[in-house]
PDB file of C-alpha atoms in Angstrom:
ATOM      1  CA  MET A  22      20.839 -74.666 -52.056  1.00  0.00           C
ATOM      2  CA  ALA A  23      19.329 -71.562 -53.603  1.00  0.00           C
ATOM      3  CA  ALA A  24      17.433 -69.281 -51.276  1.00  0.00           C
ATOM      4  CA  PRO A  25      13.679 -69.670 -51.693  1.00  0.00           C
ATOM      5  CA  ARG A  26      11.933 -66.739 -53.313  1.00  0.00           C
ATOM      6  CA  ARG A  27       8.673 -64.934 -52.898  1.00  0.00           C
ATOM      7  CA  ALA A  28       5.707 -66.055 -54.949  1.00  0.00           C
ATOM      8  CA  ALA A  29       4.544 -63.728 -57.680  1.00  0.00           C
ATOM      9  CA  SER A  30       1.223 -61.967 -57.693  1.00  0.00           C
ATOM     10  CA  ILE A  31      -0.873 -60.751 -60.603  1.00  0.00           C
ATOM     11  CA  PRO A  32      -2.912 -57.550 -60.590  1.00  0.00           C
ATOM     12  CA  PHE A  33      -6.437 -58.194 -61.735  1.00  0.00           C
ATOM     13  CA  ASP A  34      -6.055 -56.086 -64.868  1.00  0.00           C
ATOM     14  CA  GLN A  35      -3.187 -58.307 -66.058  1.00  0.00           C
ATOM     15  CA  PHE A  36      -5.150 -61.547 -65.813  1.00  0.00           C
ATOM     16  CA  THR A  37      -5.796 -61.998 -69.531  1.00  0.00           C
ATOM     17  CA  GLU A  38      -2.258 -61.080 -70.532  1.00  0.00           C
ATOM     18  CA  GLN A  39      -0.717 -63.428 -67.970  1.00  0.00           C
ATOM     19  CA  THR A  40      -3.090 -66.183 -69.036  1.00  0.00           C
ATOM     20  CA  LEU A  41      -1.862 -65.905 -72.614  1.00  0.00           C
ATOM     21  CA  SER A  42       1.703 -66.241 -71.369  1.00  0.00           C
ATOM     22  CA  ALA A  43       0.655 -69.259 -69.312  1.00  0.00           C
ATOM     23  CA  VAL A  44      -0.929 -70.917 -72.348  1.00  0.00           C
ATOM     24  CA  LEU A  45       2.319 -70.544 -74.273  1.00  0.00           C
ATOM     25  CA  ARG A  46       4.190 -72.092 -71.333  1.00  0.00           C
ATOM     26  CA  ALA A  47       1.709 -74.976 -71.240  1.00  0.00           C
ATOM     27  CA  VAL A  48       2.074 -75.627 -74.961  1.00  0.00           C
ATOM     28  CA  GLU A  49       5.821 -75.921 -74.461  1.00  0.00           C
ATOM     29  CA  ALA A  50       5.321 -78.138 -71.412  1.00  0.00           C
ATOM     30  CA  GLN A  51       3.305 -80.574 -73.526  1.00  0.00           C
ATOM     31  CA  LYS A  52       6.468 -81.223 -75.505  1.00  0.00           C
ATOM     32  CA  LEU A  53       8.144 -82.700 -72.443  1.00  0.00           C
ATOM     33  CA  PRO A  54       8.494 -86.452 -72.792  1.00  0.00           C
ATOM     34  CA  GLN A  55       6.535 -87.682 -69.798  1.00  0.00           C
ATOM     35  CA  ARG A  56       2.788 -88.202 -69.706  1.00  0.00           C
ATOM     36  CA  PRO A  57       0.905 -85.644 -67.624  1.00  0.00           C
ATOM     37  CA  ILE A  58      -0.165 -86.386 -64.090  1.00  0.00           C
ATOM     38  CA  ILE A  59      -3.021 -84.956 -62.049  1.00  0.00           C
ATOM     39  CA  ILE A  60      -2.049 -83.289 -58.786  1.00  0.00           C
ATOM     40  CA  GLY A  61      -5.383 -82.513 -57.237  1.00  0.00           C
ATOM     41  CA  ILE A  62      -8.928 -83.786 -57.131  1.00  0.00           C
ATOM     42  CA  ILE A  63      -9.327 -87.212 -58.643  1.00  0.00           C
ATOM     43  CA  TRP A  64     -12.854 -88.500 -58.465  1.00  0.00           C
ATOM     44  CA  ASN A  65     -13.424 -91.565 -56.383  1.00  0.00           C
ATOM     45  CA  PRO A  66     -15.847 -93.902 -58.144  1.00  0.00           C
ATOM     46  CA  GLN A  67     -16.823 -95.297 -54.754  1.00  0.00           C
ATOM     47  CA  GLY A  68     -17.558 -91.873 -53.292  1.00  0.00           C
ATOM     48  CA  LEU A  69     -20.911 -90.693 -52.103  1.00  0.00           C
ATOM     49  CA  PRO A  70     -23.681 -90.348 -54.686  1.00  0.00           C
ATOM     50  CA  GLY A  71     -24.564 -86.855 -55.730  1.00  0.00           C
ATOM     51  CA  PHE A  72     -21.196 -85.810 -57.076  1.00  0.00           C
ATOM     52  CA  GLN A  73     -20.729 -86.574 -60.719  1.00  0.00           C
ATOM     53  CA  GLY A  74     -17.399 -87.859 -61.854  1.00  0.00           C
ATOM     54  CA  VAL A  75     -15.443 -85.639 -64.147  1.00  0.00           C
ATOM     55  CA  GLY A  76     -13.733 -86.931 -67.214  1.00  0.00           C
ATOM     56  CA  GLY A  77     -10.134 -86.008 -67.634  1.00  0.00           C
ATOM     57  CA  ARG A  78      -7.022 -87.052 -69.376  1.00  0.00           C
ATOM     58  CA  GLY A  79      -3.780 -87.840 -67.710  1.00  0.00           C
ATOM     59  CA  ALA A  80      -2.382 -90.312 -65.277  1.00  0.00           C
ATOM     60  CA  ALA A  81      -3.110 -90.107 -61.589  1.00  0.00           C
ATOM     61  CA  GLY A  82       0.344 -89.686 -60.181  1.00  0.00           C
ATOM     62  CA  LYS A  83       2.850 -92.457 -60.563  1.00  0.00           C
ATOM     63  CA  GLU A  84       1.888 -95.330 -62.775  1.00  0.00           C
ATOM     64  CA  GLY A  85       2.803 -98.947 -62.450  1.00  0.00           C
TER      65      GLY A  85
ATOM     66  CA  MET B  13     -26.859 -59.414 -41.664  1.00  0.00           C
ATOM     67  CA  SER B  14     -23.563 -60.280 -40.010  1.00  0.00           C
ATOM     68  CA  PRO B  15     -20.481 -60.859 -42.091  1.00  0.00           C
ATOM     69  CA  GLN B  16     -19.466 -64.464 -42.628  1.00  0.00           C
ATOM     70  CA  SER B  17     -16.040 -65.395 -41.319  1.00  0.00           C
ATOM     71  CA  SER B  18     -13.804 -67.666 -43.376  1.00  0.00           C
ATOM     72  CA  SER B  19     -14.098 -70.393 -40.756  1.00  0.00           C
ATOM     73  CA  ASP B  20     -17.830 -70.596 -41.512  1.00  0.00           C
ATOM     74  CA  LEU B  21     -17.256 -71.210 -45.195  1.00  0.00           C
ATOM     75  CA  PRO B  22     -16.779 -74.621 -46.816  1.00  0.00           C
ATOM     76  CA  LEU B  23     -13.166 -75.654 -47.241  1.00  0.00           C
ATOM     77  CA  MET B  24     -11.842 -75.380 -50.747  1.00  0.00           C
ATOM     78  CA  CYS B  25      -9.529 -77.678 -52.643  1.00  0.00           C
ATOM     79  CA  PRO B  26      -6.771 -75.551 -54.165  1.00  0.00           C
ATOM     80  CA  SER B  27      -6.231 -77.968 -57.025  1.00  0.00           C
ATOM     81  CA  ALA B  28      -9.749 -78.564 -58.283  1.00  0.00           C
ATOM     82  CA  GLN B  29     -11.243 -79.360 -61.658  1.00  0.00           C
ATOM     83  CA  PRO B  30     -12.829 -76.761 -63.935  1.00  0.00           C
ATOM     84  CA  GLU B  31     -16.125 -78.583 -64.252  1.00  0.00           C
ATOM     85  CA  MET B  32     -16.936 -78.105 -60.581  1.00  0.00           C
ATOM     86  CA  SER B  33     -19.866 -75.787 -60.050  1.00  0.00           C
ATOM     87  CA  ASP B  34     -18.135 -73.253 -57.807  1.00  0.00           C
ATOM     88  CA  ALA B  35     -14.747 -73.286 -59.511  1.00  0.00           C
ATOM     89  CA  SER B  36     -12.704 -70.109 -59.465  1.00  0.00           C
ATOM     90  CA  VAL B  37      -9.216 -69.239 -60.636  1.00  0.00           C
ATOM     91  CA  PHE B  38      -6.857 -68.035 -57.933  1.00  0.00           C
ATOM     92  CA  GLY B  39      -3.545 -68.505 -59.711  1.00  0.00           C
ATOM     93  CA  VAL B  40      -1.977 -68.556 -63.150  1.00  0.00           C
ATOM     94  CA  ILE B  41       0.948 -70.806 -63.999  1.00  0.00           C
ATOM     95  CA  GLN B  42       4.110 -68.991 -64.900  1.00  0.00           C
ATOM     96  CA  GLY B  43       7.740 -70.057 -64.788  1.00  0.00           C
ATOM     97  CA  SER B  44       9.251 -72.400 -67.347  1.00  0.00           C
ATOM     98  CA  PRO B  45       7.866 -75.628 -68.838  1.00  0.00           C
ATOM     99  CA  SER B  46      10.145 -77.691 -66.617  1.00  0.00           C
ATOM    100  CA  GLU B  47       9.921 -75.440 -63.538  1.00  0.00           C
ATOM    101  CA  PRO B  48       6.423 -73.987 -63.346  1.00  0.00           C
ATOM    102  CA  ARG B  49       5.468 -71.505 -60.658  1.00  0.00           C
ATOM    103  CA  VAL B  50       2.070 -70.199 -59.708  1.00  0.00           C
ATOM    104  CA  ALA B  51       1.478 -66.455 -59.701  1.00  0.00           C
ATOM    105  CA  TYR B  52      -1.394 -65.579 -57.414  1.00  0.00           C
ATOM    106  CA  LEU B  53      -4.301 -63.342 -58.361  1.00  0.00           C
ATOM    107  CA  GLU B  54      -5.274 -60.426 -56.162  1.00  0.00           C
ATOM    108  CA  ARG B  55      -8.754 -61.881 -56.048  1.00  0.00           C
ATOM    109  CA  PRO B  56     -10.323 -65.056 -57.441  1.00  0.00           C
ATOM    110  CA  VAL B  57     -11.910 -65.027 -60.873  1.00  0.00           C
ATOM    111  CA  ALA B  58     -14.997 -67.161 -61.433  1.00  0.00           C
ATOM    112  CA  LEU B  59     -14.196 -69.907 -63.892  1.00  0.00           C
ATOM    113  CA  THR B  60     -16.880 -69.136 -66.441  1.00  0.00           C
ATOM    114  CA  PRO B  61     -16.885 -70.812 -69.858  1.00  0.00           C
ATOM    115  CA  GLU B  62     -15.381 -67.609 -71.229  1.00  0.00           C
ATOM    116  CA  VAL B  63     -12.487 -67.715 -68.765  1.00  0.00           C
ATOM    117  CA  ALA B  64     -11.949 -71.433 -69.388  1.00  0.00           C
ATOM    118  CA  ALA B  65     -11.809 -70.698 -73.114  1.00  0.00           C
ATOM    119  CA  LEU B  66      -8.806 -68.439 -72.546  1.00  0.00           C
ATOM    120  CA  ALA B  67      -6.775 -71.593 -71.873  1.00  0.00           C
ATOM    121  CA  LYS B  68      -7.351 -73.091 -75.311  1.00  0.00           C
ATOM    122  CA  PRO B  69      -5.784 -75.047 -76.912  1.00  0.00           C
ATOM    123  CA  VAL B  70      -4.620 -76.598 -73.626  1.00  0.00           C
ATOM    124  CA  GLU B  71      -6.617 -77.622 -70.577  1.00  0.00           C
ATOM    125  CA  PRO B  72      -7.564 -75.014 -67.957  1.00  0.00           C
ATOM    126  CA  THR B  73      -5.774 -77.156 -65.375  1.00  0.00           C
ATOM    127  CA  GLU B  74      -2.504 -76.641 -67.273  1.00  0.00           C
ATOM    128  CA  VAL B  75      -2.862 -72.866 -67.111  1.00  0.00           C
ATOM    129  CA  PHE B  76      -4.813 -72.042 -63.974  1.00  0.00           C
ATOM    130  CA  ARG B  77      -4.895 -73.074 -60.373  1.00  0.00           C
ATOM    131  CA  ILE B  78      -8.523 -73.596 -59.621  1.00  0.00           C
ATOM    132  CA  GLY B  79     -10.236 -73.633 -56.276  1.00  0.00           C
ATOM    133  CA  ALA B  80     -13.552 -75.321 -55.564  1.00  0.00           C
ATOM    134  CA  GLN B  81     -15.270 -76.881 -52.614  1.00  0.00           C
ATOM    135  CA  CYS B  82     -13.407 -79.915 -51.266  1.00  0.00           C
ATOM    136  CA  ALA B  83     -15.068 -83.029 -52.683  1.00  0.00           C
ATOM    137  CA  GLY B  84     -14.498 -84.983 -49.487  1.00  0.00           C
ATOM    138  CA  SER B  85     -14.930 -88.718 -49.901  1.00  0.00           C
ATOM    139  CA  CYS B  86     -15.694 -88.248 -53.589  1.00  0.00           C
ATOM    140  CA  CYS B  87     -11.975 -87.611 -54.055  1.00  0.00           C
ATOM    141  CA  VAL B  88      -9.483 -90.451 -53.907  1.00  0.00           C
ATOM    142  CA  HIS B  89      -7.142 -88.369 -51.776  1.00  0.00           C
ATOM    143  CA  PHE B  90      -9.616 -87.857 -48.938  1.00  0.00           C
ATOM    144  CA  GLY B  91      -9.656 -90.121 -45.928  1.00  0.00           C
ATOM    145  CA  LYS B  92     -10.398 -89.889 -42.223  1.00  0.00           C
ATOM    146  CA  GLY B  93     -11.392 -86.277 -42.612  1.00  0.00           C
ATOM    147  CA  ARG B  94      -8.082 -85.267 -44.128  1.00  0.00           C
ATOM    148  CA  CYS B  95      -6.572 -84.540 -47.500  1.00  0.00           C
ATOM    149  CA  ARG B  96      -3.848 -87.132 -47.875  1.00  0.00           C
ATOM    150  CA  LEU B  97      -2.518 -85.369 -50.943  1.00  0.00           C
ATOM    151  CA  ALA B  98      -1.743 -82.257 -48.884  1.00  0.00           C
ATOM    152  CA  THR B  99       0.039 -84.376 -46.314  1.00  0.00           C
ATOM    153  CA  ARG B 100       2.181 -86.115 -48.923  1.00  0.00           C
ATOM    154  CA  LEU B 101       3.017 -82.850 -50.648  1.00  0.00           C
ATOM    155  CA  ILE B 102       4.419 -81.286 -47.502  1.00  0.00           C
ATOM    156  CA  GLN B 103       6.240 -84.469 -46.542  1.00  0.00           C
ATOM    157  CA  THR B 104       7.992 -84.911 -49.862  1.00  0.00           C
ATOM    158  CA  LEU B 105       8.319 -81.596 -51.686  1.00  0.00           C
ATOM    159  CA  PRO B 106      10.774 -78.815 -50.945  1.00  0.00           C
ATOM    160  CA  GLU B 107       9.675 -75.336 -50.050  1.00  0.00           C
ATOM    161  CA  VAL B 108       9.928 -73.099 -53.099  1.00  0.00           C
ATOM    162  CA  VAL B 109       9.153 -69.754 -51.489  1.00  0.00           C
ATOM    163  CA  SER B 110      10.285 -68.264 -48.224  1.00  0.00           C
ATOM    164  CA  ALA B 111       6.915 -66.845 -47.189  1.00  0.00           C
ATOM    165  CA  ALA B 112       3.316 -67.761 -47.799  1.00  0.00           C
ATOM    166  CA  PRO B 113       2.176 -66.470 -51.205  1.00  0.00           C
ATOM    167  CA  PRO B 114      -0.361 -63.646 -51.465  1.00  0.00           C
ATOM    168  CA  CYS B 115      -3.174 -66.143 -51.960  1.00  0.00           C
ATOM    169  CA  ALA B 116      -6.799 -65.055 -52.225  1.00  0.00           C
ATOM    170  CA  ILE B 117      -8.276 -68.350 -51.032  1.00  0.00           C
ATOM    171  CA  ARG B 118      -6.035 -69.083 -48.053  1.00  0.00           C
ATOM    172  CA  GLY B 119      -8.774 -68.458 -45.523  1.00  0.00           C
ATOM    173  CA  THR B 120     -10.814 -71.355 -46.855  1.00  0.00           C
ATOM    174  CA  CYS B 121      -8.046 -73.526 -48.318  1.00  0.00           C
ATOM    175  CA  MET B 122      -8.152 -77.156 -47.218  1.00  0.00           C
ATOM    176  CA  TRP B 123      -4.401 -77.546 -47.566  1.00  0.00           C
ATOM    177  CA  TRP B 124      -3.673 -74.473 -45.464  1.00  0.00           C
ATOM    178  CA  ARG B 125      -6.282 -75.324 -42.856  1.00  0.00           C
ATOM    179  CA  GLN B 126      -4.800 -78.806 -42.496  1.00  0.00           C
ATOM    180  CA  GLU B 127      -1.072 -78.268 -42.943  1.00  0.00           C
ATOM    181  CA  GLY B 128      -0.585 -74.577 -42.296  1.00  0.00           C
ATOM    182  CA  VAL B 129       2.051 -72.432 -43.931  1.00  0.00           C
ATOM    183  CA  ALA B 130       4.094 -75.529 -44.839  1.00  0.00           C
ATOM    184  CA  ALA B 131       1.550 -76.195 -47.568  1.00  0.00           C
ATOM    185  CA  CYS B 132       1.630 -72.581 -48.756  1.00  0.00           C
ATOM    186  CA  LYS B 133       5.414 -72.652 -49.193  1.00  0.00           C
ATOM    187  CA  ARG B 134       5.113 -75.672 -51.481  1.00  0.00           C
ATOM    188  CA  CYS B 135       1.964 -74.653 -53.326  1.00  0.00           C
ATOM    189  CA  PRO B 136       3.589 -72.539 -56.091  1.00  0.00           C
ATOM    190  CA  GLN B 137       5.190 -75.605 -57.705  1.00  0.00           C
ATOM    191  CA  ILE B 138       1.883 -77.411 -58.201  1.00  0.00           C
ATOM    192  CA  VAL B 139       0.230 -77.569 -61.609  1.00  0.00           C
ATOM    193  CA  THR B 140      -2.994 -79.541 -61.476  1.00  0.00           C
ATOM    194  CA  ARG B 141      -2.398 -81.205 -64.838  1.00  0.00           C
ATOM    195  CA  MET B 142       1.352 -81.351 -65.022  1.00  0.00           C
ATOM    196  CA  TYR B 143       3.758 -82.419 -67.712  1.00  0.00           C
ATOM    197  CA  GLY B 144       7.355 -83.105 -66.793  1.00  0.00           C
ATOM    198  CA  ALA B 145       6.666 -83.866 -63.149  1.00  0.00           C
ATOM    199  CA  THR B 146       9.591 -85.113 -61.098  1.00  0.00           C
ATOM    200  CA  GLU B 147       9.504 -88.582 -59.610  1.00  0.00           C
ATOM    201  CA  THR B 148       8.935 -86.966 -56.211  1.00  0.00           C
ATOM    202  CA  LEU B 149       5.869 -85.159 -57.499  1.00  0.00           C
ATOM    203  CA  LYS B 150       4.587 -88.315 -59.166  1.00  0.00           C
ATOM    204  CA  ASP B 151       4.940 -90.207 -55.910  1.00  0.00           C
ATOM    205  CA  ALA B 152       3.209 -87.463 -53.938  1.00  0.00           C
ATOM    206  CA  ALA B 153       0.332 -87.188 -56.412  1.00  0.00           C
ATOM    207  CA  ALA B 154      -0.372 -90.891 -56.668  1.00  0.00           C
ATOM    208  CA  PRO B 155      -3.486 -92.005 -54.779  1.00  0.00           C
ATOM    209  CA  CYS B 156      -2.681 -94.396 -51.966  1.00  0.00           C
TER     210      CYS B 156
END
């Protein structure tokens, strides 16, 4: 097993440049065959009132 | 006025949605399409419409890691005061870094507060809207 590495950090002044690189990566990732999944907040329709649900595309984790 | 400690602040979800009112970017996705890795910003950047527009033509959640206040029971992953997603992630995913990343939101991060450094060592492999996820990631991300 490969030794784990250190996570990268981005100086503030490189934010825009690194974002452009990330967009290009994401465009390539969209060519992968699987549908996207959401790993994070997924609004619960039965949650407390006051929070508005957020529309979003993509499957919520594993389907089926 | 006394300074506010991080323990006084609301806990933040480290994989939030851009439409949330207090959303800020704390990481940018790097790596390859099939093996993404988060690079962490020195300090969070407010997710303004202008910053969100930088992600076009893809979704901000494919480019950024976004933090925002934990939605609690308004999120399908929340139950019994805990983030079940964080629990599943540390139970099923491998560590991908050997030390906690230089993360600007750790002090208020729900995943860190709940799971400790185990969550931090798995965090860099998470893309909020992810293409090409492994079966393990799909299982971990699925609401239960």
